[in-house]
Amino acid sequence: MTLDIGLIHMDEKYFAKKIEQKWQRKWAESGAFHAELTDDKPKFYALEMLPYPSGNLHMGHVRNYSAGDALAWYKRLKGYNVLHPIGWDSFGQPAEDAAVKRGVNPRTWTEENIVTMRGQLERMGLSYDWRRQMYAHRPDYYKWDQWFFLKMYERGLAYKKKTQVNWCETDQATLSNEQASGGLCWRCGNPVTKKDLEQWFFKTTAYTAELLDDMAEIESGWPASVLKRQSDWIGRSEGAFVDFRSADTLVRVFTTRIDTIYGANAVVVAAEHPIIAANRDSLSADVIAKVDAIIAENLKPKERDEEVEKDGIDTGLKAVNPFSHEEIPIWVGNYVMMDYGTGAVMSVPAHDERDFEFAKKFDLPIRQVISEPHMEHAHHAMQAMALEDAFTEYGVLVHSDYWNGKTSDIAKKEMTEFAEKHGFGEGATTYRLRDWGISRQRFWGSPIPMIYCDECGVVPEKIENLPVELPETAPFTGTGESPLAKVPEFYETNCPNCGKAAKRETDTMDTFVDSSWYYYRYTDAQNSDAPFDTTITNKWTPVDQYIGGDDHAVMHLIYARFWTKAMRDMGLVNFDEPFRRLLTQGMVVGETFFDDASGKRVYYKSDEVNVERDQKGRISSANLRSEIQNPKLLRYAIERMSKSKGNGVDPDEMVEIYGADASRLFVMFAAPIENELVWNEAGIEGAVRFLQRVWRQVYKWKSAAAVGSSEESSAAKKLRQKTHQTIKRVSDSFEELQFNTPVAALMELSNAIGDVGEPESADTATKAAVAEALNALVLMLTPFSPHVAEDLYSVLVGNENGIVANNARFPEYNEDLAKADEIEVAVQVNGKLRGRVFASPDATNSELESLALAEEKVAEHTAGKDIVKVIVVPGRLVNVVVKG
RNA sequence: GCAUGGGUAGCCAAAAUGGCAAAGGCGCCGGUCUUAGAAACCGGAGAUUGCGGGUUCGAAUCCCGCCCUGUGUACCA
């Protein structure tokens, strides 16, 4: 099909838009990416983290989905049955913010955004099985959130308690511990406070040990840094509980260093510790005041790097050290936290940095009871040596009665046994991980299917009554009260148990609930009887490759792992870990310009700013363009790309200008996927040029690409070598999840084709070699730029079907063809390159050695000198070491 | 502070177990084409691999010290 417009043949020029629309239509019509279970191909589940429908795709999405799609294509070409789905994480706060600010219904807002974003994804030409889309906000999905909730409740994995929860003043909502990691709200970045609330929890701690131990199963496929962050988050700590008697009660402390117990100078408890409340009446006014001050301080938000000074007070209460029988004071200290361990510690200043600092400040006795092994005798002789810092290493016990002379290791073990035997302690493992608080005072989430009845108490909704549907709308105030609590039609109901009037729970679930199991729903997305059919799901899952940002390392990824383990115990899946392999892509960032004089950052777009740069291209100053007379100096930074920060590049616009193929190719080529990508659009034209070049090469050789072979010319041999070396390089790169290096390899191959010259002057062998090279090049280009690859492949095979419909496969690597029949070997003298020789790839070391020594320049440099030794690296180089 | 990445031409980046003269792209320079420019095409220049030491026949790669930088995290007892 050739369309003549004047003298130009339409199909000999690369028009991205035209071919992209053409192939997108073809794919959609043929259901090219519909995945069905079959037995004749191995399955591969490629998954990218699902998007929140904010309204617009950003560059982070483009990067994430381009990589995932490249992998899906590669696996498809390798003969796998690939499942590659997408869906919408469509519950969440921005929809509700839009309702508060602009009076839009969250549902309308969300649905419209999805339509927009789906269009953007389609224009990128991503190979999704769109039939499997899930929408978290639709009742056919969140019904199963509720179903899971009831299953969890049945199994004791969902429970309610009143507790101090993380509270974000800005967002007016609670946060789980994971979402408040680092003391900052995961969504808005503002410091988190505490609030007493009654909340529903999922019992993640039921799987603490497994979450830790099963990391062994995925160790080889996950980035070590993510596993490390998870294990730090779970925070296993081995030690012992020890009871200190205080009058008629016991104060239990947790310690990892029971061997230092003879050095305890006090028991320090958290301000919230029950012993304080129990003795409130008898404590002095000073103590009460201090306790209340610390409690109040703990509720306040803290800036990230804020160093909190140690504070505390002697309560006047006493406790007895069960080992030494010494009576020591009980202090309240602001550095002891109620929610870790037992909320009480034994203070051993000599061997703990925090206790040391505390003791210094309040002038408490510091007694060394662990000595460095060689200092042991000196310590026995002297009563106390002044320590400048806490000695926190293991050593040998001193000043510890019976235990003197024992090493820390042995003492820990024996002292724990001793405590157990005498009933004042026990070995213990504590964790930092807490249960997952999922109640949110929000409208736009999955309603928690529980009912409060005056007669029967807390009653679960009946499964057959699910879904508990959200009302059309509710009064949105943004004040942190559940909007559903103002909708009587929603909360007024009857008790499933006794039938009397009752009230529904009006909090909704954390949106991380939706993302904990969505990837199972994709495997059987239309199921209306169950979240999915276990037989089907067990065939597709676990996910073979998951790709997304590492900002979810301790949120989504821990929840999803927990969920999978819970599901396994419910008999729904037959494995422990949801994601075999994980790839974390780096952020896409760009320059931002802002004014923070008011204390809050006001961002400006780059085209509103005059920028001066230094020689390295870094910004040296920036000021606002509109105020030339009185330039307003702006501050600048490099931050994650987003529309609100004015540094967002609109992917849709990029696709419109350069085409999806070039945009995707460029994003993959620009930097290693796991690196941060500082956005710089300058290079994208190179991607366009490369595609145009390949396009031209295909058309140039189209008619010349004759079959049949004659004697292989050296040009033909060289090109075939390059082709097969490239096949190897590109497939190895995909296996290692590298997406930038194979693009460079393809460019090299294209350059090599260019080096062959013109078809008119080529011999038959060369034509065949070029045909092979182009065929391989186009197929290997498919994962990055599928539309142009489909089109060019059609030209190469001479039918309109392209890659998918012709059922094309990734080119086969032939090792013999990749090997040169003559190799060039570098010859060095004393490590300096002096010449080179040509030899057969099978030449022996001694053959290479004599060739090398005979080489003219080498002979010159070795003449009259002693040859000390000759090092031969087969196939690479010969180094002659001479002396004199 | 602790942990963990990284520093290769003006910019982004590649180089299995140490082994050739350090890929590819952007930008730059020159040429072809054009009335001219742009685009496109062809060609070219540009790197003692952050600094200082060490090991080795041989170091971007290994070791030691220093400098700079990204990310995570912090009274976790």
Short mmCIF file of N, CA and C (backbone and C1' of nucleotides) in Angstrom, two decimals, chain B residues 3 13 30 37 56 60 63:
data_model
loop_
_atom_site.label_atom_id
_atom_site.label_comp_id
_atom_site.label_asym_id
_atom_site.label_seq_id
_atom_site.Cartn_x
_atom_site.Cartn_y
_atom_site.Cartn_z
P A B 3 27.22 2.08 60.01
"O5'" A B 3 26.02 1.65 59.04
"C5'" A B 3 25.18 0.56 59.38
"C4'" A B 3 24.03 0.50 58.42
"C3'" A B 3 24.41 0.48 56.95
"O3'" A B 3 24.81 -0.81 56.53
"C1'" A B 3 22.66 2.01 57.27
P A B 13 22.70 9.41 34.93
"O5'" A B 13 22.71 8.30 33.81
"C5'" A B 13 23.59 7.18 33.90
"C4'" A B 13 23.75 6.60 32.53
"C3'" A B 13 24.75 5.45 32.49
"O3'" A B 13 24.04 4.24 32.71
"C1'" A B 13 25.33 7.07 30.86
P G B 30 31.40 25.28 12.71
"O5'" G B 30 31.85 24.18 11.66
"C5'" G B 30 33.15 24.20 11.12
"C4'" G B 30 33.40 22.99 10.25
"C3'" G B 30 32.45 22.80 9.07
"O3'" G B 30 32.78 23.62 7.97
"C1'" G B 30 32.71 20.74 10.19
P G B 37 22.56 28.66 5.62
"O5'" G B 37 21.43 28.44 6.71
"C5'" G B 37 21.45 29.21 7.92
"C4'" G B 37 20.11 29.16 8.59
"C3'" G B 37 19.70 27.80 9.16
"O3'" G B 37 20.33 27.53 10.39
"C1'" G B 37 17.87 28.79 8.02
P U B 56 52.67 -6.36 44.96
"O5'" U B 56 51.93 -6.66 43.59
"C5'" U B 56 51.20 -7.86 43.42
"C4'" U B 56 50.52 -7.85 42.09
"C3'" U B 56 51.43 -7.54 40.90
"O3'" U B 56 52.15 -8.69 40.48
"C1'" U B 56 49.43 -6.29 40.73
P A B 60 42.15 1.89 35.12
"O5'" A B 60 40.78 2.61 35.48
"C5'" A B 60 40.69 3.52 36.57
"C4'" A B 60 39.28 3.54 37.10
"C3'" A B 60 38.92 2.35 37.98
"O3'" A B 60 39.25 2.60 39.31
"C1'" A B 60 37.24 2.69 36.32
P C B 63 37.45 -3.53 48.07
"O5'" C B 63 38.84 -3.35 48.82
"C5'" C B 63 39.36 -4.37 49.66
"C4'" C B 63 40.64 -3.88 50.29
"C3'" C B 63 40.53 -2.53 50.97
"O3'" C B 63 40.01 -2.63 52.28
"C1'" C B 63 42.45 -2.54 49.58
#
